[in-house]
Short mmCIF file of C-alpha atoms in Angstrom, two decimals:
data_model
loop_
_atom_site.label_atom_id
_atom_site.label_comp_id
_atom_site.label_asym_id
_atom_site.label_seq_id
_atom_site.Cartn_x
_atom_site.Cartn_y
_atom_site.Cartn_z
CA UNK Y 1 3.60 -9.58 21.24
CA UNK Y 2 -0.02 -10.69 20.87
CA UNK Y 3 -0.22 -14.04 22.66
CA UNK Y 4 -3.83 -15.07 22.08
CA UNK Y 5 -7.17 -14.18 20.53
CA UNK Y 6 -10.75 -14.75 21.61
CA UNK Y 7 -13.56 -14.13 19.11
CA UNK Y 8 -17.23 -14.25 19.94
CA UNK Y 9 -19.91 -13.59 17.31
CA UNK Y 10 -17.28 -12.10 15.02
CA UNK Y 11 -17.96 -12.65 11.31
CA UNK Y 12 -18.56 -16.41 10.84
CA UNK Y 13 -17.25 -17.37 14.31
CA UNK Y 14 -19.70 -18.08 17.12
CA UNK Y 15 -16.72 -18.52 19.43
CA UNK Y 16 -13.05 -19.17 18.80
CA UNK Y 17 -9.96 -19.20 20.99
CA UNK Y 18 -6.46 -19.46 19.55
CA UNK Y 19 -2.94 -19.19 20.98
CA UNK Y 20 -0.55 -17.22 18.76
CA UNK Y 21 3.09 -18.11 18.25
CA UNK Y 22 5.60 -15.35 19.13
CA UNK Y 23 7.16 -15.58 15.66
CA UNK Y 24 4.78 -17.02 13.07
CA UNK Y 25 1.20 -18.25 13.17
CA UNK Y 26 -0.21 -19.69 9.94
CA UNK Y 27 -3.89 -20.29 9.26
CA UNK Y 28 -4.34 -22.69 6.36
CA UNK Y 29 -7.57 -23.64 4.63
CA UNK Y 30 -9.76 -23.24 1.60
CA UNK Y 31 -11.24 -19.88 0.71
CA UNK Y 32 -14.26 -18.56 2.63
CA UNK Y 33 -13.55 -20.65 5.76
CA UNK Y 34 -12.71 -17.77 8.14
CA UNK Y 35 -8.92 -17.38 7.83
CA UNK Y 36 -8.98 -13.69 6.96
CA UNK Y 37 -11.57 -12.99 9.66
CA UNK Y 38 -9.09 -14.20 12.30
CA UNK Y 39 -6.53 -11.68 11.07
CA UNK Y 40 -9.17 -8.99 10.82
CA UNK Y 41 -10.09 -9.61 14.47
CA UNK Y 42 -6.48 -9.00 15.51
CA UNK Y 43 -6.45 -5.72 13.57
CA UNK Y 44 -9.75 -4.60 15.10
CA UNK Y 45 -8.51 -5.46 18.59
CA UNK Y 46 -5.30 -3.46 18.24
CA UNK Y 47 -6.37 -0.57 15.98
CA UNK Y 48 -10.20 -0.47 16.32
CA UNK Y 49 -10.59 -0.55 12.56
CA UNK Y 50 -10.95 -3.16 9.88
CA UNK Y 51 -9.08 -3.13 6.55
CA UNK Y 52 -12.08 -4.90 5.01
CA UNK Y 53 -15.02 -2.68 5.96
CA UNK Y 54 -15.96 0.62 7.57
CA UNK Y 55 -19.36 -0.73 8.63
CA UNK Y 56 -19.31 -2.11 12.16
CA UNK Y 57 -22.40 -4.19 11.60
CA UNK Y 58 -20.67 -6.26 8.93
CA UNK Y 59 -18.30 -7.73 11.53
CA UNK Y 60 -21.14 -9.06 13.71
CA UNK Y 61 -22.16 -12.67 13.09
CA UNK Y 62 -25.52 -13.08 11.39
CA UNK Y 63 -28.23 -13.33 14.03
CA UNK Y 64 -26.12 -11.76 16.81
CA UNK Y 65 -26.31 -8.17 18.01
CA UNK Y 66 -22.81 -7.68 19.44
CA UNK Y 67 -19.35 -9.00 18.63
CA UNK Y 68 -16.41 -9.39 21.01
CA UNK Y 69 -12.65 -9.64 20.44
CA UNK Y 70 -10.17 -10.10 23.28
CA UNK Y 71 -6.45 -10.71 23.40
CA UNK Y 72 -3.33 -10.30 25.51
CA UNK Y 73 -0.70 -7.88 24.23
CA UNK Y 74 2.51 -7.49 26.18
CA UNK Y 75 0.81 -8.75 29.33
CA UNK Y 76 -2.19 -6.39 28.97
CA UNK Y 77 -5.64 -7.84 28.39
CA UNK Y 78 -7.43 -5.90 25.66
CA UNK Y 79 -11.16 -6.14 25.02
CA UNK Y 80 -13.27 -4.66 22.23
CA UNK Y 81 -17.03 -5.27 22.12
CA UNK Y 82 -19.27 -3.48 19.68
CA UNK Y 83 -22.74 -3.45 18.22
CA UNK Y 84 -23.69 -1.78 14.96
CA UNK Y 85 -23.92 1.59 16.74
CA UNK Y 86 -21.81 1.46 19.92
CA UNK Y 87 -18.44 0.24 21.10
CA UNK Y 88 -17.11 -0.69 24.55
CA UNK Y 89 -13.39 -0.91 25.25
CA UNK Y 90 -11.48 -2.23 28.24
CA UNK Y 91 -7.87 -2.80 29.25
CA UNK Y 92 -7.00 -5.17 32.09
CA UNK Y 93 -10.66 -5.10 33.09
CA UNK Y 94 -10.85 -1.30 33.35
CA UNK Y 95 -13.22 0.46 30.97
CA UNK Y 96 -11.60 2.85 28.46
CA UNK Y 97 -13.96 5.71 27.76
CA UNK Y 98 -11.83 7.22 24.99
CA UNK Y 99 -10.56 5.31 21.97
CA UNK Y 100 -7.43 7.48 21.97
CA UNK Y 101 -6.43 6.24 25.43
CA UNK Y 102 -6.97 2.66 24.31
CA UNK Y 103 -5.00 3.07 21.08
CA UNK Y 104 -2.08 4.78 22.80
CA UNK Y 105 -1.55 1.66 24.91
CA UNK Y 106 -2.24 -0.84 22.14
CA UNK Y 107 0.02 -2.26 19.44
CA UNK Y 108 0.88 -1.23 15.90
CA UNK Y 109 -0.19 -3.18 12.82
CA UNK Y 110 0.73 -3.58 9.15
CA UNK Y 111 -1.77 -5.39 6.93
CA UNK Y 112 -0.70 -6.89 3.59
CA UNK Y 113 -2.93 -8.60 1.02
CA UNK Y 114 -3.53 -8.90 -2.74
CA UNK Y 115 -5.37 -5.56 -2.77
CA UNK Y 116 -2.05 -3.78 -2.19
CA UNK Y 117 -1.69 -3.72 -5.97
CA UNK Y 118 -4.32 -0.96 -5.84
CA UNK Y 119 -1.61 1.28 -4.44
CA UNK Y 120 -0.45 1.51 -8.05
CA UNK Y 121 -3.43 0.42 -10.13
CA UNK Y 122 -6.20 2.06 -8.15
CA UNK Y 123 -7.34 5.59 -7.53
CA UNK Y 124 -5.87 8.09 -5.10
CA UNK Y 125 -8.19 6.91 -2.30
CA UNK Y 126 -6.12 3.72 -1.97
CA UNK Y 127 -2.91 5.67 -1.46
CA UNK Y 128 -4.59 8.05 1.00
CA UNK Y 129 -5.82 5.04 2.96
CA UNK Y 130 -2.24 3.75 3.06
CA UNK Y 131 -1.09 7.06 4.55
CA UNK Y 132 -4.00 7.25 6.96
CA UNK Y 133 -3.45 3.76 8.38
CA UNK Y 134 0.19 4.51 9.19
CA UNK Y 135 -0.17 8.14 10.24
CA UNK Y 136 -3.01 7.38 12.66
CA UNK Y 137 -0.70 4.96 14.45
CA UNK Y 138 2.23 7.39 14.66
CA UNK Y 139 0.77 10.86 15.28
CA UNK Y 140 -1.56 11.32 18.29
CA UNK Y 141 -3.47 14.20 16.65
CA UNK Y 142 -3.95 12.57 13.27
CA UNK Y 143 -7.07 10.48 13.76
CA UNK Y 144 -8.99 13.35 15.37
CA UNK Y 145 -8.06 15.64 12.49
CA UNK Y 146 -8.98 13.02 9.89
CA UNK Y 147 -12.40 12.36 11.41
CA UNK Y 148 -13.09 16.06 11.90
CA UNK Y 149 -12.11 16.87 8.33
CA UNK Y 150 -14.20 14.05 6.88
CA UNK Y 151 -17.29 15.23 8.79
CA UNK Y 152 -16.77 18.82 7.67
CA UNK Y 153 -16.20 18.00 3.98
CA UNK Y 154 -19.29 15.78 3.94
CA UNK Y 155 -21.31 18.61 5.45
CA UNK Y 156 -19.93 21.11 2.96
CA UNK Y 157 -20.63 18.85 -0.01
CA UNK Y 158 -24.20 18.45 1.23
CA UNK Y 159 -24.60 22.23 1.27
CA UNK Y 160 -23.16 22.51 -2.25
CA UNK Y 161 -25.64 19.96 -3.61
CA UNK Y 162 -28.71 20.69 -1.52
CA UNK Y 163 -30.25 23.81 -3.04
CA UNK Y 164 -30.63 25.22 -6.53
CA UNK Y 165 -28.90 28.35 -5.22
CA UNK Y 166 -25.89 27.43 -3.11
CA UNK Y 167 -25.84 28.87 0.41
CA UNK Y 168 -22.26 30.11 0.32
CA UNK Y 169 -22.24 31.42 3.89
CA UNK Y 170 -22.85 27.89 5.14
CA UNK Y 171 -20.31 26.46 2.73
CA UNK Y 172 -17.71 29.00 3.87
CA UNK Y 173 -18.37 28.16 7.52
CA UNK Y 174 -17.62 24.51 6.79
CA UNK Y 175 -14.50 25.57 4.88
CA UNK Y 176 -13.12 27.40 7.92
CA UNK Y 177 -13.64 24.29 10.05
CA UNK Y 178 -11.97 22.16 7.38
CA UNK Y 179 -8.93 24.42 7.24
CA UNK Y 180 -7.80 23.72 10.81
CA UNK Y 181 -7.96 19.96 10.28
CA UNK Y 182 -6.46 20.21 6.79
CA UNK Y 183 -3.29 21.85 8.07
CA UNK Y 184 -2.72 18.96 10.48
CA UNK Y 185 -3.36 16.33 7.82
CA UNK Y 186 -1.09 17.95 5.24
CA UNK Y 187 1.75 18.42 7.71
CA UNK Y 188 1.55 14.86 9.07
CA UNK Y 189 1.22 13.27 5.64
CA UNK Y 190 4.21 15.23 4.37
CA UNK Y 191 6.29 14.14 7.38
CA UNK Y 192 5.22 10.52 6.89
CA UNK Y 193 6.15 10.54 3.21
CA UNK Y 194 9.59 11.90 4.07
CA UNK Y 195 10.06 9.03 6.54
CA UNK Y 196 8.82 6.44 4.07
CA UNK Y 197 10.79 7.55 1.01
CA UNK Y 198 14.26 6.20 1.92
CA UNK Y 199 12.82 2.89 3.09
CA UNK Y 200 10.72 2.44 -0.06
CA UNK Y 201 13.80 3.14 -2.19
CA UNK Y 202 16.03 0.82 -0.16
CA UNK Y 203 13.58 -2.09 0.02
CA UNK Y 204 12.72 -1.84 -3.66
CA UNK Y 205 16.43 -1.76 -4.50
CA UNK Y 206 16.83 -5.12 -2.75
CA UNK Y 207 13.65 -6.61 -4.24
CA UNK Y 208 14.77 -5.67 -7.75
CA UNK Y 209 18.42 -6.62 -7.08
CA UNK Y 210 19.43 -3.03 -7.75
CA UNK Y 211 18.14 -2.97 -11.31
CA UNK Y 212 15.44 -0.36 -10.77
CA UNK Y 213 14.93 2.93 -8.95
CA UNK Y 214 11.65 3.93 -7.35
CA UNK Y 215 10.74 7.43 -6.19
CA UNK Y 216 7.84 8.53 -4.01
CA UNK Y 217 6.38 12.03 -3.68
CA UNK Y 218 3.49 13.69 -1.88
CA UNK Y 219 0.97 15.65 -3.97
CA UNK Y 220 -1.19 17.83 -1.67
CA UNK Y 221 -4.80 18.42 -2.62
CA UNK Y 222 -4.54 22.17 -2.01
CA UNK Y 223 -1.70 24.52 -2.81
CA UNK Y 224 -2.17 27.59 -0.65
CA UNK Y 225 -1.55 28.19 3.03
CA UNK Y 226 -5.25 28.65 3.75
CA UNK Y 227 -7.77 26.11 2.44
CA UNK Y 228 -10.77 28.36 3.08
CA UNK Y 229 -9.26 31.11 0.93
CA UNK Y 230 -8.42 28.65 -1.85
CA UNK Y 231 -11.97 27.33 -1.88
CA UNK Y 232 -13.35 30.86 -2.02
CA UNK Y 233 -11.18 31.51 -5.08
CA UNK Y 234 -12.57 28.39 -6.78
CA UNK Y 235 -16.24 29.21 -6.20
CA UNK Y 236 -17.16 29.15 -9.92
CA UNK Y 237 -15.70 25.67 -10.30
CA UNK Y 238 -17.57 24.44 -7.24
CA UNK Y 239 -20.80 25.95 -8.47
CA UNK Y 240 -20.46 23.93 -11.68
CA UNK Y 241 -19.43 20.62 -10.07
CA UNK Y 242 -21.30 20.92 -6.76
CA UNK Y 243 -18.44 19.44 -4.74
CA UNK Y 244 -15.49 20.66 -2.70
CA UNK Y 245 -12.71 21.38 -5.19
CA UNK Y 246 -9.62 21.21 -2.98
CA UNK Y 247 -8.38 19.79 0.27
CA UNK Y 248 -6.70 16.70 1.78
CA UNK Y 249 -9.50 14.51 0.39
CA UNK Y 250 -7.78 15.10 -2.96
CA UNK Y 251 -4.23 14.32 -1.76
CA UNK Y 252 -2.24 11.72 -3.67
CA UNK Y 253 1.11 9.94 -3.68
CA UNK Y 254 3.02 9.76 -6.97
CA UNK Y 255 5.24 6.76 -7.65
CA UNK Y 256 7.90 6.72 -10.34
CA UNK Y 257 9.96 3.77 -11.54
CA UNK Y 258 13.19 4.74 -13.28
CA UNK Y 259 11.73 8.19 -13.80
CA UNK Y 260 8.43 7.01 -15.33
CA UNK Y 261 4.96 6.83 -13.83
CA UNK Y 262 4.88 3.41 -12.16
CA UNK Y 263 1.08 3.19 -12.40
CA UNK Y 264 1.24 3.47 -16.19
CA UNK Y 265 4.58 2.10 -17.33
CA UNK Y 266 5.57 -0.56 -14.78
CA UNK Y 267 4.85 -4.22 -15.50
CA UNK Y 268 2.71 -6.29 -13.13
CA UNK Y 269 5.82 -7.77 -11.51
CA UNK Y 270 7.38 -4.33 -11.11
CA UNK Y 271 4.18 -2.94 -9.61
CA UNK Y 272 4.06 -5.84 -7.16
CA UNK Y 273 7.61 -5.07 -6.04
CA UNK Y 274 6.74 -1.39 -5.49
CA UNK Y 275 3.65 -2.32 -3.47
CA UNK Y 276 5.68 -4.73 -1.33
CA UNK Y 277 8.33 -2.05 -0.80
CA UNK Y 278 5.66 0.39 0.38
CA UNK Y 279 4.30 -2.06 2.95
CA UNK Y 280 7.73 -3.09 4.27
CA UNK Y 281 8.61 0.61 4.50
CA UNK Y 282 5.43 1.16 6.50
CA UNK Y 283 6.54 -1.57 8.94
CA UNK Y 284 9.98 0.00 9.32
CA UNK Y 285 8.60 3.48 9.94
CA UNK Y 286 6.17 2.16 12.55
CA UNK Y 287 8.99 0.28 14.24
CA UNK Y 288 11.12 3.44 14.36
CA UNK Y 289 8.22 5.41 15.85
CA UNK Y 290 7.31 2.85 18.53
CA UNK Y 291 10.72 1.35 19.26
CA UNK Y 292 9.38 -2.13 18.54
CA UNK Y 293 8.19 -3.90 15.40
CA UNK Y 294 4.48 -3.92 14.51
CA UNK Y 295 2.33 -7.00 14.19
CA UNK Y 296 2.36 -8.13 10.56
CA UNK Y 297 -0.88 -9.50 9.14
CA UNK Y 298 -0.22 -11.16 5.78
CA UNK Y 299 -3.38 -12.33 4.04
CA UNK Y 300 -2.57 -14.95 1.37
CA UNK Y 301 0.46 -12.99 0.19
CA UNK Y 302 3.22 -15.58 -0.13
CA UNK Y 303 1.38 -17.94 -2.47
CA UNK Y 304 1.20 -15.13 -5.05
CA UNK Y 305 4.94 -14.34 -4.98
CA UNK Y 306 7.73 -16.03 -6.87
CA UNK Y 307 10.53 -17.58 -4.81
CA UNK Y 308 12.84 -14.56 -5.17
CA UNK Y 309 10.29 -11.99 -4.00
CA UNK Y 310 9.09 -14.28 -1.22
CA UNK Y 311 12.57 -14.77 0.22
CA UNK Y 312 13.44 -11.12 -0.24
CA UNK Y 313 10.25 -10.04 1.54
CA UNK Y 314 10.92 -12.30 4.52
CA UNK Y 315 14.50 -11.09 4.80
CA UNK Y 316 13.50 -7.41 4.60
CA UNK Y 317 10.87 -7.45 7.35
CA UNK Y 318 11.92 -5.88 10.66
CA UNK Y 319 13.76 -8.38 12.86
CA UNK Y 320 11.64 -9.90 15.60
CA UNK Y 321 8.35 -9.10 13.89
CA UNK Y 322 5.43 -11.30 14.89
CA UNK Y 323 3.58 -12.55 11.82
CA UNK Y 324 0.08 -13.94 11.29
CA UNK Y 325 -0.23 -15.49 7.84
CA UNK Y 326 -3.16 -16.95 5.95
CA UNK Y 327 -2.69 -19.33 3.04
CA UNK Y 328 -4.49 -21.98 1.03
CA UNK Y 329 -1.37 -24.13 0.70
CA UNK Y 330 1.90 -24.67 2.53
CA UNK Y 331 3.87 -25.63 -0.57
CA UNK Y 332 5.72 -22.31 -0.53
CA UNK Y 333 6.67 -22.67 3.16
CA UNK Y 334 8.74 -25.81 2.56
CA UNK Y 335 11.43 -23.67 0.94
CA UNK Y 336 11.52 -21.02 3.68
CA UNK Y 337 13.08 -20.85 7.13
CA UNK Y 338 10.10 -20.16 9.38
CA UNK Y 339 9.42 -21.06 12.99
CA UNK Y 340 5.89 -21.14 14.28
CA UNK Y 341 2.52 -22.84 14.56
CA UNK Y 342 0.07 -23.99 11.90
CA UNK Y 343 -3.71 -24.08 12.36
CA UNK Y 344 -6.26 -25.61 10.00
CA UNK Y 345 -9.37 -23.47 9.44
CA UNK Y 346 -12.46 -25.24 8.14
CA UNK Y 347 -16.02 -24.00 8.39
CA UNK Y 348 -15.24 -21.39 11.08
CA UNK Y 349 -13.50 -24.05 13.18
CA UNK Y 350 -9.81 -23.68 14.05
CA UNK Y 351 -7.81 -26.84 14.76
CA UNK Y 352 -4.11 -27.20 15.58
CA UNK Y 353 -2.13 -29.37 13.18
CA UNK Y 354 0.43 -32.00 14.06
CA UNK Y 355 3.35 -30.11 12.51
CA UNK Y 356 4.81 -26.70 13.18
CA UNK Y 357 5.99 -24.42 10.39
CA UNK Y 358 9.53 -25.71 10.43
CA UNK Y 359 8.28 -29.25 9.96
CA UNK Y 360 5.99 -28.84 6.95
#
């Protein structure tokens, strides 16, 4: 359980301290007041990554050079300070030189927001990001492989585009480096999909009251056993397009509803149910891997759901899950059984309210 947060020069916050409820903490306020930034800080503290940006500098308050996030998780004091180019980590006052050591002792996270609809409406990069966020929390070798592969494919694409005559020896050298990382990524993503599939089907069954059937499948971005050999065989194609033609950067997840492509044939309500099922399934898989439920960060989700989906979502979350919720209104909460604390967020200032969740 994450018991508290301290933010300093993070996004719009000069400094903010907040105590988190063990069950539910709700941040209420108008848009653009800092609610989502509080949740983002919790995600950065526990996973060292933001679901909103890949640029570290964007998280630093305007005019400052370094941001700080601290919090206590399961009795351990975690600290993450970073500038636009460097990061310093500590646990219980001791410096952590490797992010892997820090992450192995940190907590797991599931983030849910309105952009989850991109899991069905958006391109394959959204579904790969969904896999990456979960797999990097489950498999110790995943994040290293992902970062190594991304560096190698960027280098190879640069070689393919750089000269009028492609330097294939250099491109092939990058391909051999990519292959080692690609095997790890494909294996881990395939294992993750197999773990997710029954949960996605089960959760969606309950969300749709058994009226619909959803299926999930992994579509690898390369077919052979050796990526370097496959790329060599596709040299003519790469010469025309000047980009790497195969590999995990082209992986995808296919989603079918009652046997039809859910991205094309499902209604907006049906797509929302599939997206919710995927995120609840992610929480269940993380709980099974860690032996404890992850922290759930729900950014303005409940106000967009009808009463049936809202109640079904709450009932389907892993038992004992700590939740941080942002919302612009508490009207929806009056019909739900929630226990927790409510904070008002206004102009990057967080103030406790007189009522708890159960009393709204």
